[in-house]
PDB file of C-alpha atoms in Angstrom:
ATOM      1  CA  UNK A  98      -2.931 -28.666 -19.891  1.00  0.00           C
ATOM      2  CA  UNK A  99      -0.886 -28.237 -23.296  1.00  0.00           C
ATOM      3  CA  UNK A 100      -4.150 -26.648 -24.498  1.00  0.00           C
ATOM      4  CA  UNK A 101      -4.232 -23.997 -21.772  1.00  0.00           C
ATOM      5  CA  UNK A 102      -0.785 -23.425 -22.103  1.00  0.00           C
ATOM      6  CA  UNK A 103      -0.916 -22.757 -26.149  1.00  0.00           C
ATOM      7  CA  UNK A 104      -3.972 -20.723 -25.193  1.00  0.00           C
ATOM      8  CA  UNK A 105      -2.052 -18.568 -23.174  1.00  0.00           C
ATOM      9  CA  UNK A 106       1.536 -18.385 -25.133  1.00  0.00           C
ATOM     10  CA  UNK A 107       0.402 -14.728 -26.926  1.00  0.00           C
ATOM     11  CA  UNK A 108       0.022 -13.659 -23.746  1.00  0.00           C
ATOM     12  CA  UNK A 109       3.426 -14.493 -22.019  1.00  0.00           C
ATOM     13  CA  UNK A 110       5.082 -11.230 -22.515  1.00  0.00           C
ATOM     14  CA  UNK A 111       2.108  -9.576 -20.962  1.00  0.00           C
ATOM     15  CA  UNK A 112       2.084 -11.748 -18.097  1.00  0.00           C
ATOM     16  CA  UNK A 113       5.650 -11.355 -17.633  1.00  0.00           C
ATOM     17  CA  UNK A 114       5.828  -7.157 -17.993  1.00  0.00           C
ATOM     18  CA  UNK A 115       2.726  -7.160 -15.470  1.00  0.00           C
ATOM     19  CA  UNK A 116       4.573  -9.350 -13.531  1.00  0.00           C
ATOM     20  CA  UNK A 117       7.682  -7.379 -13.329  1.00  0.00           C
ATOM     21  CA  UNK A 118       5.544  -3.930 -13.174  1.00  0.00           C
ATOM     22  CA  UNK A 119       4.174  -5.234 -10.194  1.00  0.00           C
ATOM     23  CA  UNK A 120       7.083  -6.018  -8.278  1.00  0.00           C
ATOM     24  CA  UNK A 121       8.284  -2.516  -8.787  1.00  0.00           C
ATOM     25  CA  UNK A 122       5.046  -0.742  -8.087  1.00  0.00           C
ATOM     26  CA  UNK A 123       4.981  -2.290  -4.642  1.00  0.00           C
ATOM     27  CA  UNK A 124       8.882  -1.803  -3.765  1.00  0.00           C
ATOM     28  CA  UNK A 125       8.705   2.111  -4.866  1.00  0.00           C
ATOM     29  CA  UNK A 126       8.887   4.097  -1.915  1.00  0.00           C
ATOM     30  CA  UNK A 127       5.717   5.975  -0.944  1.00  0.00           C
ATOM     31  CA  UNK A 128       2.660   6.186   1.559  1.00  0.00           C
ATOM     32  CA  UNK A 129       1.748   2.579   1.705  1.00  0.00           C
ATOM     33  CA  UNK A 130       5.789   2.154   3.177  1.00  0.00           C
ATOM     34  CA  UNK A 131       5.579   4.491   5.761  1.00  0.00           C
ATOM     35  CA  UNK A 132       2.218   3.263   7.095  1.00  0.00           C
ATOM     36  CA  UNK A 133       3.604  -0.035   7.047  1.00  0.00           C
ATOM     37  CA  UNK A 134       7.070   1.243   8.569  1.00  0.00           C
ATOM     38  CA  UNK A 135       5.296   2.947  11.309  1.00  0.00           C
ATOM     39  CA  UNK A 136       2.928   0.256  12.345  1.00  0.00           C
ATOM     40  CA  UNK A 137       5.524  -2.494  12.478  1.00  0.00           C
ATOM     41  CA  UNK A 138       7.914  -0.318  14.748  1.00  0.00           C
ATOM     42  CA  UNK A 139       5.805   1.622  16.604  1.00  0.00           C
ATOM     43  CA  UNK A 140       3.124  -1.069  17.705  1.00  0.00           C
ATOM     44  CA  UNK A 141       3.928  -4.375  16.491  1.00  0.00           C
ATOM     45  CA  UNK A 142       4.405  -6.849  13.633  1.00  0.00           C
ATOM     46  CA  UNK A 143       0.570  -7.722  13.914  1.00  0.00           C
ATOM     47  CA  UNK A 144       0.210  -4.611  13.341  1.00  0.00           C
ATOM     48  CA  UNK A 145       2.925  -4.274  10.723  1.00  0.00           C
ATOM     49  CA  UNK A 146       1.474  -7.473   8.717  1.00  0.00           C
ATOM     50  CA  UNK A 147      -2.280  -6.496   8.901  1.00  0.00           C
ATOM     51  CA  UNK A 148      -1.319  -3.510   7.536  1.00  0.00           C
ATOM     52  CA  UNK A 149       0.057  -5.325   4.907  1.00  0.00           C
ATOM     53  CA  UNK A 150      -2.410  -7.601   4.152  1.00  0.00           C
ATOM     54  CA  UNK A 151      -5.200  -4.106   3.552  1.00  0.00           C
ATOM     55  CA  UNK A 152      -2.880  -2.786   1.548  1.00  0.00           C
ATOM     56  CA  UNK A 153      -2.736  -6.178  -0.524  1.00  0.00           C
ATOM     57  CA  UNK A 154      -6.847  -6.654  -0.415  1.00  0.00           C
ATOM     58  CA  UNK A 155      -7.006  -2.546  -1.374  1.00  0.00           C
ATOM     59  CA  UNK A 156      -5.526  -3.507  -4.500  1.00  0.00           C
ATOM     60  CA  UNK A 157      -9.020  -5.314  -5.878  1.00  0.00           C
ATOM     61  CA  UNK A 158     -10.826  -2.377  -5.333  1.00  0.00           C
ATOM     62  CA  UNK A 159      -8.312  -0.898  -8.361  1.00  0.00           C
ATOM     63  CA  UNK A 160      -8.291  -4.017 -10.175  1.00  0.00           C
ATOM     64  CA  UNK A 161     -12.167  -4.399 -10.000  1.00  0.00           C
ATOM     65  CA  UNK A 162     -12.678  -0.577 -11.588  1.00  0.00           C
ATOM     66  CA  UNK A 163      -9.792  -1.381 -14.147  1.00  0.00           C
ATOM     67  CA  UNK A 164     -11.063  -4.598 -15.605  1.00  0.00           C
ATOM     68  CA  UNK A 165     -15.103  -2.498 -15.851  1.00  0.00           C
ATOM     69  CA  UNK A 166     -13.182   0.336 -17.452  1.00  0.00           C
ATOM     70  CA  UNK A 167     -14.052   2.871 -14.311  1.00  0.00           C
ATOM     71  CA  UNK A 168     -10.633   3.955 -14.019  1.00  0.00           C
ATOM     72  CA  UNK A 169     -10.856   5.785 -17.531  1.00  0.00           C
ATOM     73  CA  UNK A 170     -14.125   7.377 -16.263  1.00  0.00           C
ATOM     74  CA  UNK A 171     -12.292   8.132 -12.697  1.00  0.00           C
ATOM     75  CA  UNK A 172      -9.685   9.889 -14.032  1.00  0.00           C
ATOM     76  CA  UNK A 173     -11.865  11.888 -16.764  1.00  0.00           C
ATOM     77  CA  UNK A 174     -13.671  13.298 -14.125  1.00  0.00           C
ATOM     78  CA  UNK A 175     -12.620  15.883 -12.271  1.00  0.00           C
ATOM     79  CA  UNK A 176     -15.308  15.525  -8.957  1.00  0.00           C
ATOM     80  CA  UNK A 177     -14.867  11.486  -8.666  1.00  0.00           C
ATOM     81  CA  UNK A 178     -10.532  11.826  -9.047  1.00  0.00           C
ATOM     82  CA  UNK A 179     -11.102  15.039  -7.094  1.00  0.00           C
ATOM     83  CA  UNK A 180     -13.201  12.861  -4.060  1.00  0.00           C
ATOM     84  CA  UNK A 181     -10.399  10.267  -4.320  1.00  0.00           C
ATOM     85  CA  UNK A 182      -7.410  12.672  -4.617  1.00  0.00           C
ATOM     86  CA  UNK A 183      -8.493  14.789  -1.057  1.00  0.00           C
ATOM     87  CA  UNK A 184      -9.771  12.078   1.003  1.00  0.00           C
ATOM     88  CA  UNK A 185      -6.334  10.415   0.270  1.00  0.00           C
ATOM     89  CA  UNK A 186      -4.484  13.398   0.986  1.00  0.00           C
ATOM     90  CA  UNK A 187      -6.347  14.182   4.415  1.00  0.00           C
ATOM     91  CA  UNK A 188      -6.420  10.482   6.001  1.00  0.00           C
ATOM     92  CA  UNK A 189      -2.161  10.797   5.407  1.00  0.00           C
ATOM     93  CA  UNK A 190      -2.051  13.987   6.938  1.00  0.00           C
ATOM     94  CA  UNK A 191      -3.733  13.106   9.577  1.00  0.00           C
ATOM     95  CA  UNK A 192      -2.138  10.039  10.620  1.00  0.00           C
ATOM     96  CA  UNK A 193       1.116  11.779   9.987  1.00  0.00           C
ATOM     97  CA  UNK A 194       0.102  14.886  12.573  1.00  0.00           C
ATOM     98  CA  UNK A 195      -1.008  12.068  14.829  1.00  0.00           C
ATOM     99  CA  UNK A 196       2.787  10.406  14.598  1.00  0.00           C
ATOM    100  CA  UNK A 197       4.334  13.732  14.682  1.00  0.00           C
ATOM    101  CA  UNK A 198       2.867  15.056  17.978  1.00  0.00           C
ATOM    102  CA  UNK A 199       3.184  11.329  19.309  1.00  0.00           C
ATOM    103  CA  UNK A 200       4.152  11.817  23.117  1.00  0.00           C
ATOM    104  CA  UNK A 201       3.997   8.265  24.106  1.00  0.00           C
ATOM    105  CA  UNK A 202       6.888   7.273  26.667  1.00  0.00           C
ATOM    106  CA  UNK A 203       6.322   3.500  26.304  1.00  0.00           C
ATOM    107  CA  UNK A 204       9.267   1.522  24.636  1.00  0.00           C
ATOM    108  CA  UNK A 205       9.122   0.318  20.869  1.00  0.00           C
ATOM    109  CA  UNK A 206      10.635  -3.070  21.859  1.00  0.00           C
ATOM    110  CA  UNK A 207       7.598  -4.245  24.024  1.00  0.00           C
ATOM    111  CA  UNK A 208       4.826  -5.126  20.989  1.00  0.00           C
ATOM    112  CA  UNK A 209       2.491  -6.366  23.508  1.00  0.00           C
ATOM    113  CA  UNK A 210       2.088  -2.773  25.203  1.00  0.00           C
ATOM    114  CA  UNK A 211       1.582  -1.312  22.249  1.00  0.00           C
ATOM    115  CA  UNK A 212      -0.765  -3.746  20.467  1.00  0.00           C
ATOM    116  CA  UNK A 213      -3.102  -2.134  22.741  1.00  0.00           C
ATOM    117  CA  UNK A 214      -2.958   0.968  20.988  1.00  0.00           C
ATOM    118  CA  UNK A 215      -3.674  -0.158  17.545  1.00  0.00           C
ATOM    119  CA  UNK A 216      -5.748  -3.725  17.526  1.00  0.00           C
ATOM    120  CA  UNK A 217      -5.195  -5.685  14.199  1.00  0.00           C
ATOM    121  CA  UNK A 218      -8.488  -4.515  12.799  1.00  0.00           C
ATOM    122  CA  UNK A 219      -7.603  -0.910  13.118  1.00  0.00           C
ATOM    123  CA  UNK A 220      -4.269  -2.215  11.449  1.00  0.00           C
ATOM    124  CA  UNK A 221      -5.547  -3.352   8.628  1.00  0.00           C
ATOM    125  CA  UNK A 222      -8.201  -0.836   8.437  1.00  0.00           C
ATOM    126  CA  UNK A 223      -5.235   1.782   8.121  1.00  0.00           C
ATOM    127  CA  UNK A 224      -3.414   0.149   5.414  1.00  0.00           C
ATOM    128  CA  UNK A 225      -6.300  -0.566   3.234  1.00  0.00           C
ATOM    129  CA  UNK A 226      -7.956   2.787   3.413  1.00  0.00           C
ATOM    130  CA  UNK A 227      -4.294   4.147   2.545  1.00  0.00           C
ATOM    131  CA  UNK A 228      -4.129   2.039  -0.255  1.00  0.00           C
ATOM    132  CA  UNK A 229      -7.656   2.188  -1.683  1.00  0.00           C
ATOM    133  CA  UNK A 230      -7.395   6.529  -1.322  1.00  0.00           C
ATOM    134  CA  UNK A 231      -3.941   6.625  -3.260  1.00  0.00           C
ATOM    135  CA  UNK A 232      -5.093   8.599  -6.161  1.00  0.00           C
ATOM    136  CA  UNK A 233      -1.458   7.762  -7.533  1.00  0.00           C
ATOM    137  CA  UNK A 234      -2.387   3.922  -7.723  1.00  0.00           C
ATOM    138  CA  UNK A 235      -5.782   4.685  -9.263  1.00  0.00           C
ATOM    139  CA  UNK A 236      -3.145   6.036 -11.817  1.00  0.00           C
ATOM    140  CA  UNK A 237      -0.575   3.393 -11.972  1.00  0.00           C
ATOM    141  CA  UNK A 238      -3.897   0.802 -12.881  1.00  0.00           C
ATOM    142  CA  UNK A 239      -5.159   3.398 -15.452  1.00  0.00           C
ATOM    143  CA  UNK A 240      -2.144   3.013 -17.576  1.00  0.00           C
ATOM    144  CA  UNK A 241      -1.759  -0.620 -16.474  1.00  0.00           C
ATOM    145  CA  UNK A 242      -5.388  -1.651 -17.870  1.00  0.00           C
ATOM    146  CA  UNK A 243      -4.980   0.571 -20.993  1.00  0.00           C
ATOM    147  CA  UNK A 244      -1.223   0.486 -22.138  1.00  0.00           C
ATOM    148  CA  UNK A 245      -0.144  -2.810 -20.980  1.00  0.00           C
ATOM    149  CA  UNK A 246      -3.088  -5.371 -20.903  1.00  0.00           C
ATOM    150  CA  UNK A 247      -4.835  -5.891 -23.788  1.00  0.00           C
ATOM    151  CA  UNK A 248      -8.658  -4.660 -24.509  1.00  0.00           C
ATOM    152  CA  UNK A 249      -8.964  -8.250 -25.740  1.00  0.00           C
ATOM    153  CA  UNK A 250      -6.893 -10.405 -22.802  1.00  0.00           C
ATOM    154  CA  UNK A 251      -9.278 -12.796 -21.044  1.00  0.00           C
ATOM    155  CA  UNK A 252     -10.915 -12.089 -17.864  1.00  0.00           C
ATOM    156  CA  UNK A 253      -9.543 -14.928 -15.855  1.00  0.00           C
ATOM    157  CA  UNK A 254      -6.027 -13.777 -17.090  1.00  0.00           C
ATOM    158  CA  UNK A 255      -6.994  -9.631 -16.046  1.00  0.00           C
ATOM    159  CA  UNK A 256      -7.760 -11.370 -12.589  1.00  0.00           C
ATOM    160  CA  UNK A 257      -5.008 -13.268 -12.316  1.00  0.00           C
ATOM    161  CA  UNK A 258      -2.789  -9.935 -13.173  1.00  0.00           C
ATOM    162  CA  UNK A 259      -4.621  -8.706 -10.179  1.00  0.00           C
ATOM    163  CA  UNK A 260      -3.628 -11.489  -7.777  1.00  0.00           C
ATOM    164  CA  UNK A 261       0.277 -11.091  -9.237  1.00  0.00           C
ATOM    165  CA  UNK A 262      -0.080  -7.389  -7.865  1.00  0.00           C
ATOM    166  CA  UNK A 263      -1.942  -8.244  -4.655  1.00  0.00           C
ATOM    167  CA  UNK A 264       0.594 -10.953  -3.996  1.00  0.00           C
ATOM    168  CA  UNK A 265       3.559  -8.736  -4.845  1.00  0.00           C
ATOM    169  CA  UNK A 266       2.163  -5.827  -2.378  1.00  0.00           C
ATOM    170  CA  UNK A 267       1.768  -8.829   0.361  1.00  0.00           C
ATOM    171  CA  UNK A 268       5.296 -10.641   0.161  1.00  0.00           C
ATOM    172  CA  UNK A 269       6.880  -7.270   0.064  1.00  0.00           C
ATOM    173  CA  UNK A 270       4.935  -5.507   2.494  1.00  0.00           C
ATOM    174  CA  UNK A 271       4.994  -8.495   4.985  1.00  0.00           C
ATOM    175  CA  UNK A 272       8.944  -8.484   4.788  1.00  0.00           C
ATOM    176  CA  UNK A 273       9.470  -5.176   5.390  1.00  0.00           C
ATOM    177  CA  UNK A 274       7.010  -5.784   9.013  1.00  0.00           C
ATOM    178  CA  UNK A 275       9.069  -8.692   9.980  1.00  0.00           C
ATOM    179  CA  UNK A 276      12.630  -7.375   9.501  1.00  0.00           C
ATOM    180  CA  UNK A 277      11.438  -3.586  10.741  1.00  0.00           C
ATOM    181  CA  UNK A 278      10.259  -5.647  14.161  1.00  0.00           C
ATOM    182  CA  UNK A 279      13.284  -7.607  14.741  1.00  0.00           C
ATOM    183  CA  UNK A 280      14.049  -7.303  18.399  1.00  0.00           C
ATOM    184  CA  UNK A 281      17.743  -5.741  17.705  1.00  0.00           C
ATOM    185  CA  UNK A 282      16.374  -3.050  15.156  1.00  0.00           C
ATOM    186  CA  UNK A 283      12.959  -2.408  17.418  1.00  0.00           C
ATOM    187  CA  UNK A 284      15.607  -1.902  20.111  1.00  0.00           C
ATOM    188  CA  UNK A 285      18.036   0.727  17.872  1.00  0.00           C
ATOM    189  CA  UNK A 286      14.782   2.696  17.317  1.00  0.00           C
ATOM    190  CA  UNK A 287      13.773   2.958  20.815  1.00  0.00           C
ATOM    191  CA  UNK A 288      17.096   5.273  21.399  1.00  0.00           C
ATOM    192  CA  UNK A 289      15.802   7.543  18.483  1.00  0.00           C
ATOM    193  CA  UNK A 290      11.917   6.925  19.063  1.00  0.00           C
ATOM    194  CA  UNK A 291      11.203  10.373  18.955  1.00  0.00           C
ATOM    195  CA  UNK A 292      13.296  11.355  16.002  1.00  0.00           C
ATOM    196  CA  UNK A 293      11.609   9.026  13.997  1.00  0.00           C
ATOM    197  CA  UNK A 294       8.066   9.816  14.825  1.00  0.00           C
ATOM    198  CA  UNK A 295       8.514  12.981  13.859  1.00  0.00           C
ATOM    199  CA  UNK A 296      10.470  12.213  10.575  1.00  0.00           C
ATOM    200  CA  UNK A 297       7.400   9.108   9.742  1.00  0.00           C
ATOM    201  CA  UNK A 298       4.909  12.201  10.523  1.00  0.00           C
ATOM    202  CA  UNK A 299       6.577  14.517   8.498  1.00  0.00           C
ATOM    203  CA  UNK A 300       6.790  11.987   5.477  1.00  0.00           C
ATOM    204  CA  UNK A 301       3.216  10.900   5.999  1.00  0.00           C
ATOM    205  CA  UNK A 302       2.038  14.970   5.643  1.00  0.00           C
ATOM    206  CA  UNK A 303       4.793  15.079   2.688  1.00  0.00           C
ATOM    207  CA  UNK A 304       2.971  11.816   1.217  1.00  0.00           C
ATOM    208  CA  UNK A 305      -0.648  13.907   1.915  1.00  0.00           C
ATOM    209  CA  UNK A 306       0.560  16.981   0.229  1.00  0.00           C
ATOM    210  CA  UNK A 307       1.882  15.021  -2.283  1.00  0.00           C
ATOM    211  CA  UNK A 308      -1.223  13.279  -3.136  1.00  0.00           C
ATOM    212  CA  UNK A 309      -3.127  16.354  -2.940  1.00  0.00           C
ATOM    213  CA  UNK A 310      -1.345  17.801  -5.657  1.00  0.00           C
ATOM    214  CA  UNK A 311      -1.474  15.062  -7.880  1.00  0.00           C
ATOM    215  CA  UNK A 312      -3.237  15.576 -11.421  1.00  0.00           C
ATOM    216  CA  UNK A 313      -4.465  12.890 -13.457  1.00  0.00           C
ATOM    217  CA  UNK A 314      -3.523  13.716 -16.474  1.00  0.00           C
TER     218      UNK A 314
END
C-alpha cells in the first residue's frame, strides 16, 4: 500500500485539479441539464435518473478517444468535429421542437402516466446520445488530456480520471432528478406546465444552435 501511495504522490495535484475540474464541468449549466430537467419533470425520476446514468456512461466514449489521442485528431479535422458538431446540434433541436410544441394535457405529478411516454431505455438513450454528440465536451477532454494530465501519467490513473468525471456527472445529475421530481415541486410545475415546455424547448434549440456554432479551435 505505502508503495502505491509513494508511486502516486507526483501525481496528487493532478488528481486533485481533475478532480475539482470535474465537479465543475458537470454542475455548469448546459444541454446535458435541460435533458435531465425535462425528463425528471415531465415523465418521471426513472426517467430523470436513466438519463443520468447515459450521460455518466457517454463520458467513456470521450475518455476512451482522449487517453488514444483521437481527440487531437477530432478536433484537427474539420469533417470528423464537423460530423460531431451537427449531429449534436440537430438531436437538441429536435428534442427541443418536440418539448416546445408539447400539447400533452396529462398532469406532471402522476410519473406513472407518463413513464409510458418515455420507457427507461429511451431515457437513457436520450441522455447518452446528448452527451456523447456535445462537441463542447469533446472540447473540455481535449484540453483535459493535453493541458492537465500528463503525456507520461499511467493508464490506470487516466482511467481512473475518467471514473472521477463519470461519477461526478452521475451524483450530480441523479440529484438534480430526485429533487426536480419531488411531489411538491412536480406539483408547482403542473400550474406552469406549459410555460415551461416551451421555455425547456426553447433552451434545448438555444443549446442546438449553440453547439452548431461551436469552433474547435
Amino acid at each position: 500500500m505505502d508503495t502505491i501511495i509513494m508511486s502516486l504522490t507526483p501525481y496528487f495535484a493532478e488528481i486533485l485539479s481533475v478532480a475539482v475540474i470535474a465537479v465543475f464541468m458537470a454542475v455548469s449549466p448546459g444541454a446535458d441539464f435541460i435533458m435531465v430537467t425535462r425528463n425528471s419533470i415531465f415523465y418521471s425520476r426513472s426517467a430523470g435518473l436513466y438519463s443520468a446514468l447515459g450521460v455518466s456512461l457517454a463520458i467513456w466514449i470521450h475518455v476512451a478517444y482522449s487517453i488514444a489521442g483521437m481527440a487531437v485528431i477530432i478536433s484537427n479535422s474539420i469533417v470528423l468535429f464537423s460530423i460531431i458538431k451537427y449531429l449534436g446540434a440537430a438531436y437538441l433541436i429536435y428534442i427541443g421542437w418536440k418539448t416546445f410544441r408539447s400539447s400533452s394535457k396529462t398532469e406532471i405529478d402522476q410519473p406513472q402516466e407518463h413513464a409510458k411516454q418515455l420507457t427507461n431505455w429511451s431515457a437513457f438513450k436520450v441522455g447518452f446520445i446528448t452527451n456523447a454528440l456535445n462537441p463542447k465536451t469533446t472540447i473540455f477532454f481535449l484540453s483535459l488530456f493535453t493541458q492537465v494530465v500528463n503525456p507520461q501519467t499511467p493508464l490506470f490513473l487516466q482511467i481512473f480520471y475518467g471514473a472521477i468525471i463519470s461519477c461526478a456527472h452521475l451524483l450530480w445529475f441523479s440529484s438534480v432528478s430526485v429533487f426536480l421530481s419531488q411531489p411538491a415541486l412536480l406539483n408547482k410545475f403542473n400550474q406552469y406546465k406549459g410555460k415551461i415546455e416551451k421555455v425547456i424547448g426553447t433552451l434545448l434549440i438555444g443549446f442546438g444552435l449553440k453547439v452548431a456554432a461551436t469552433t474547435a479551435g
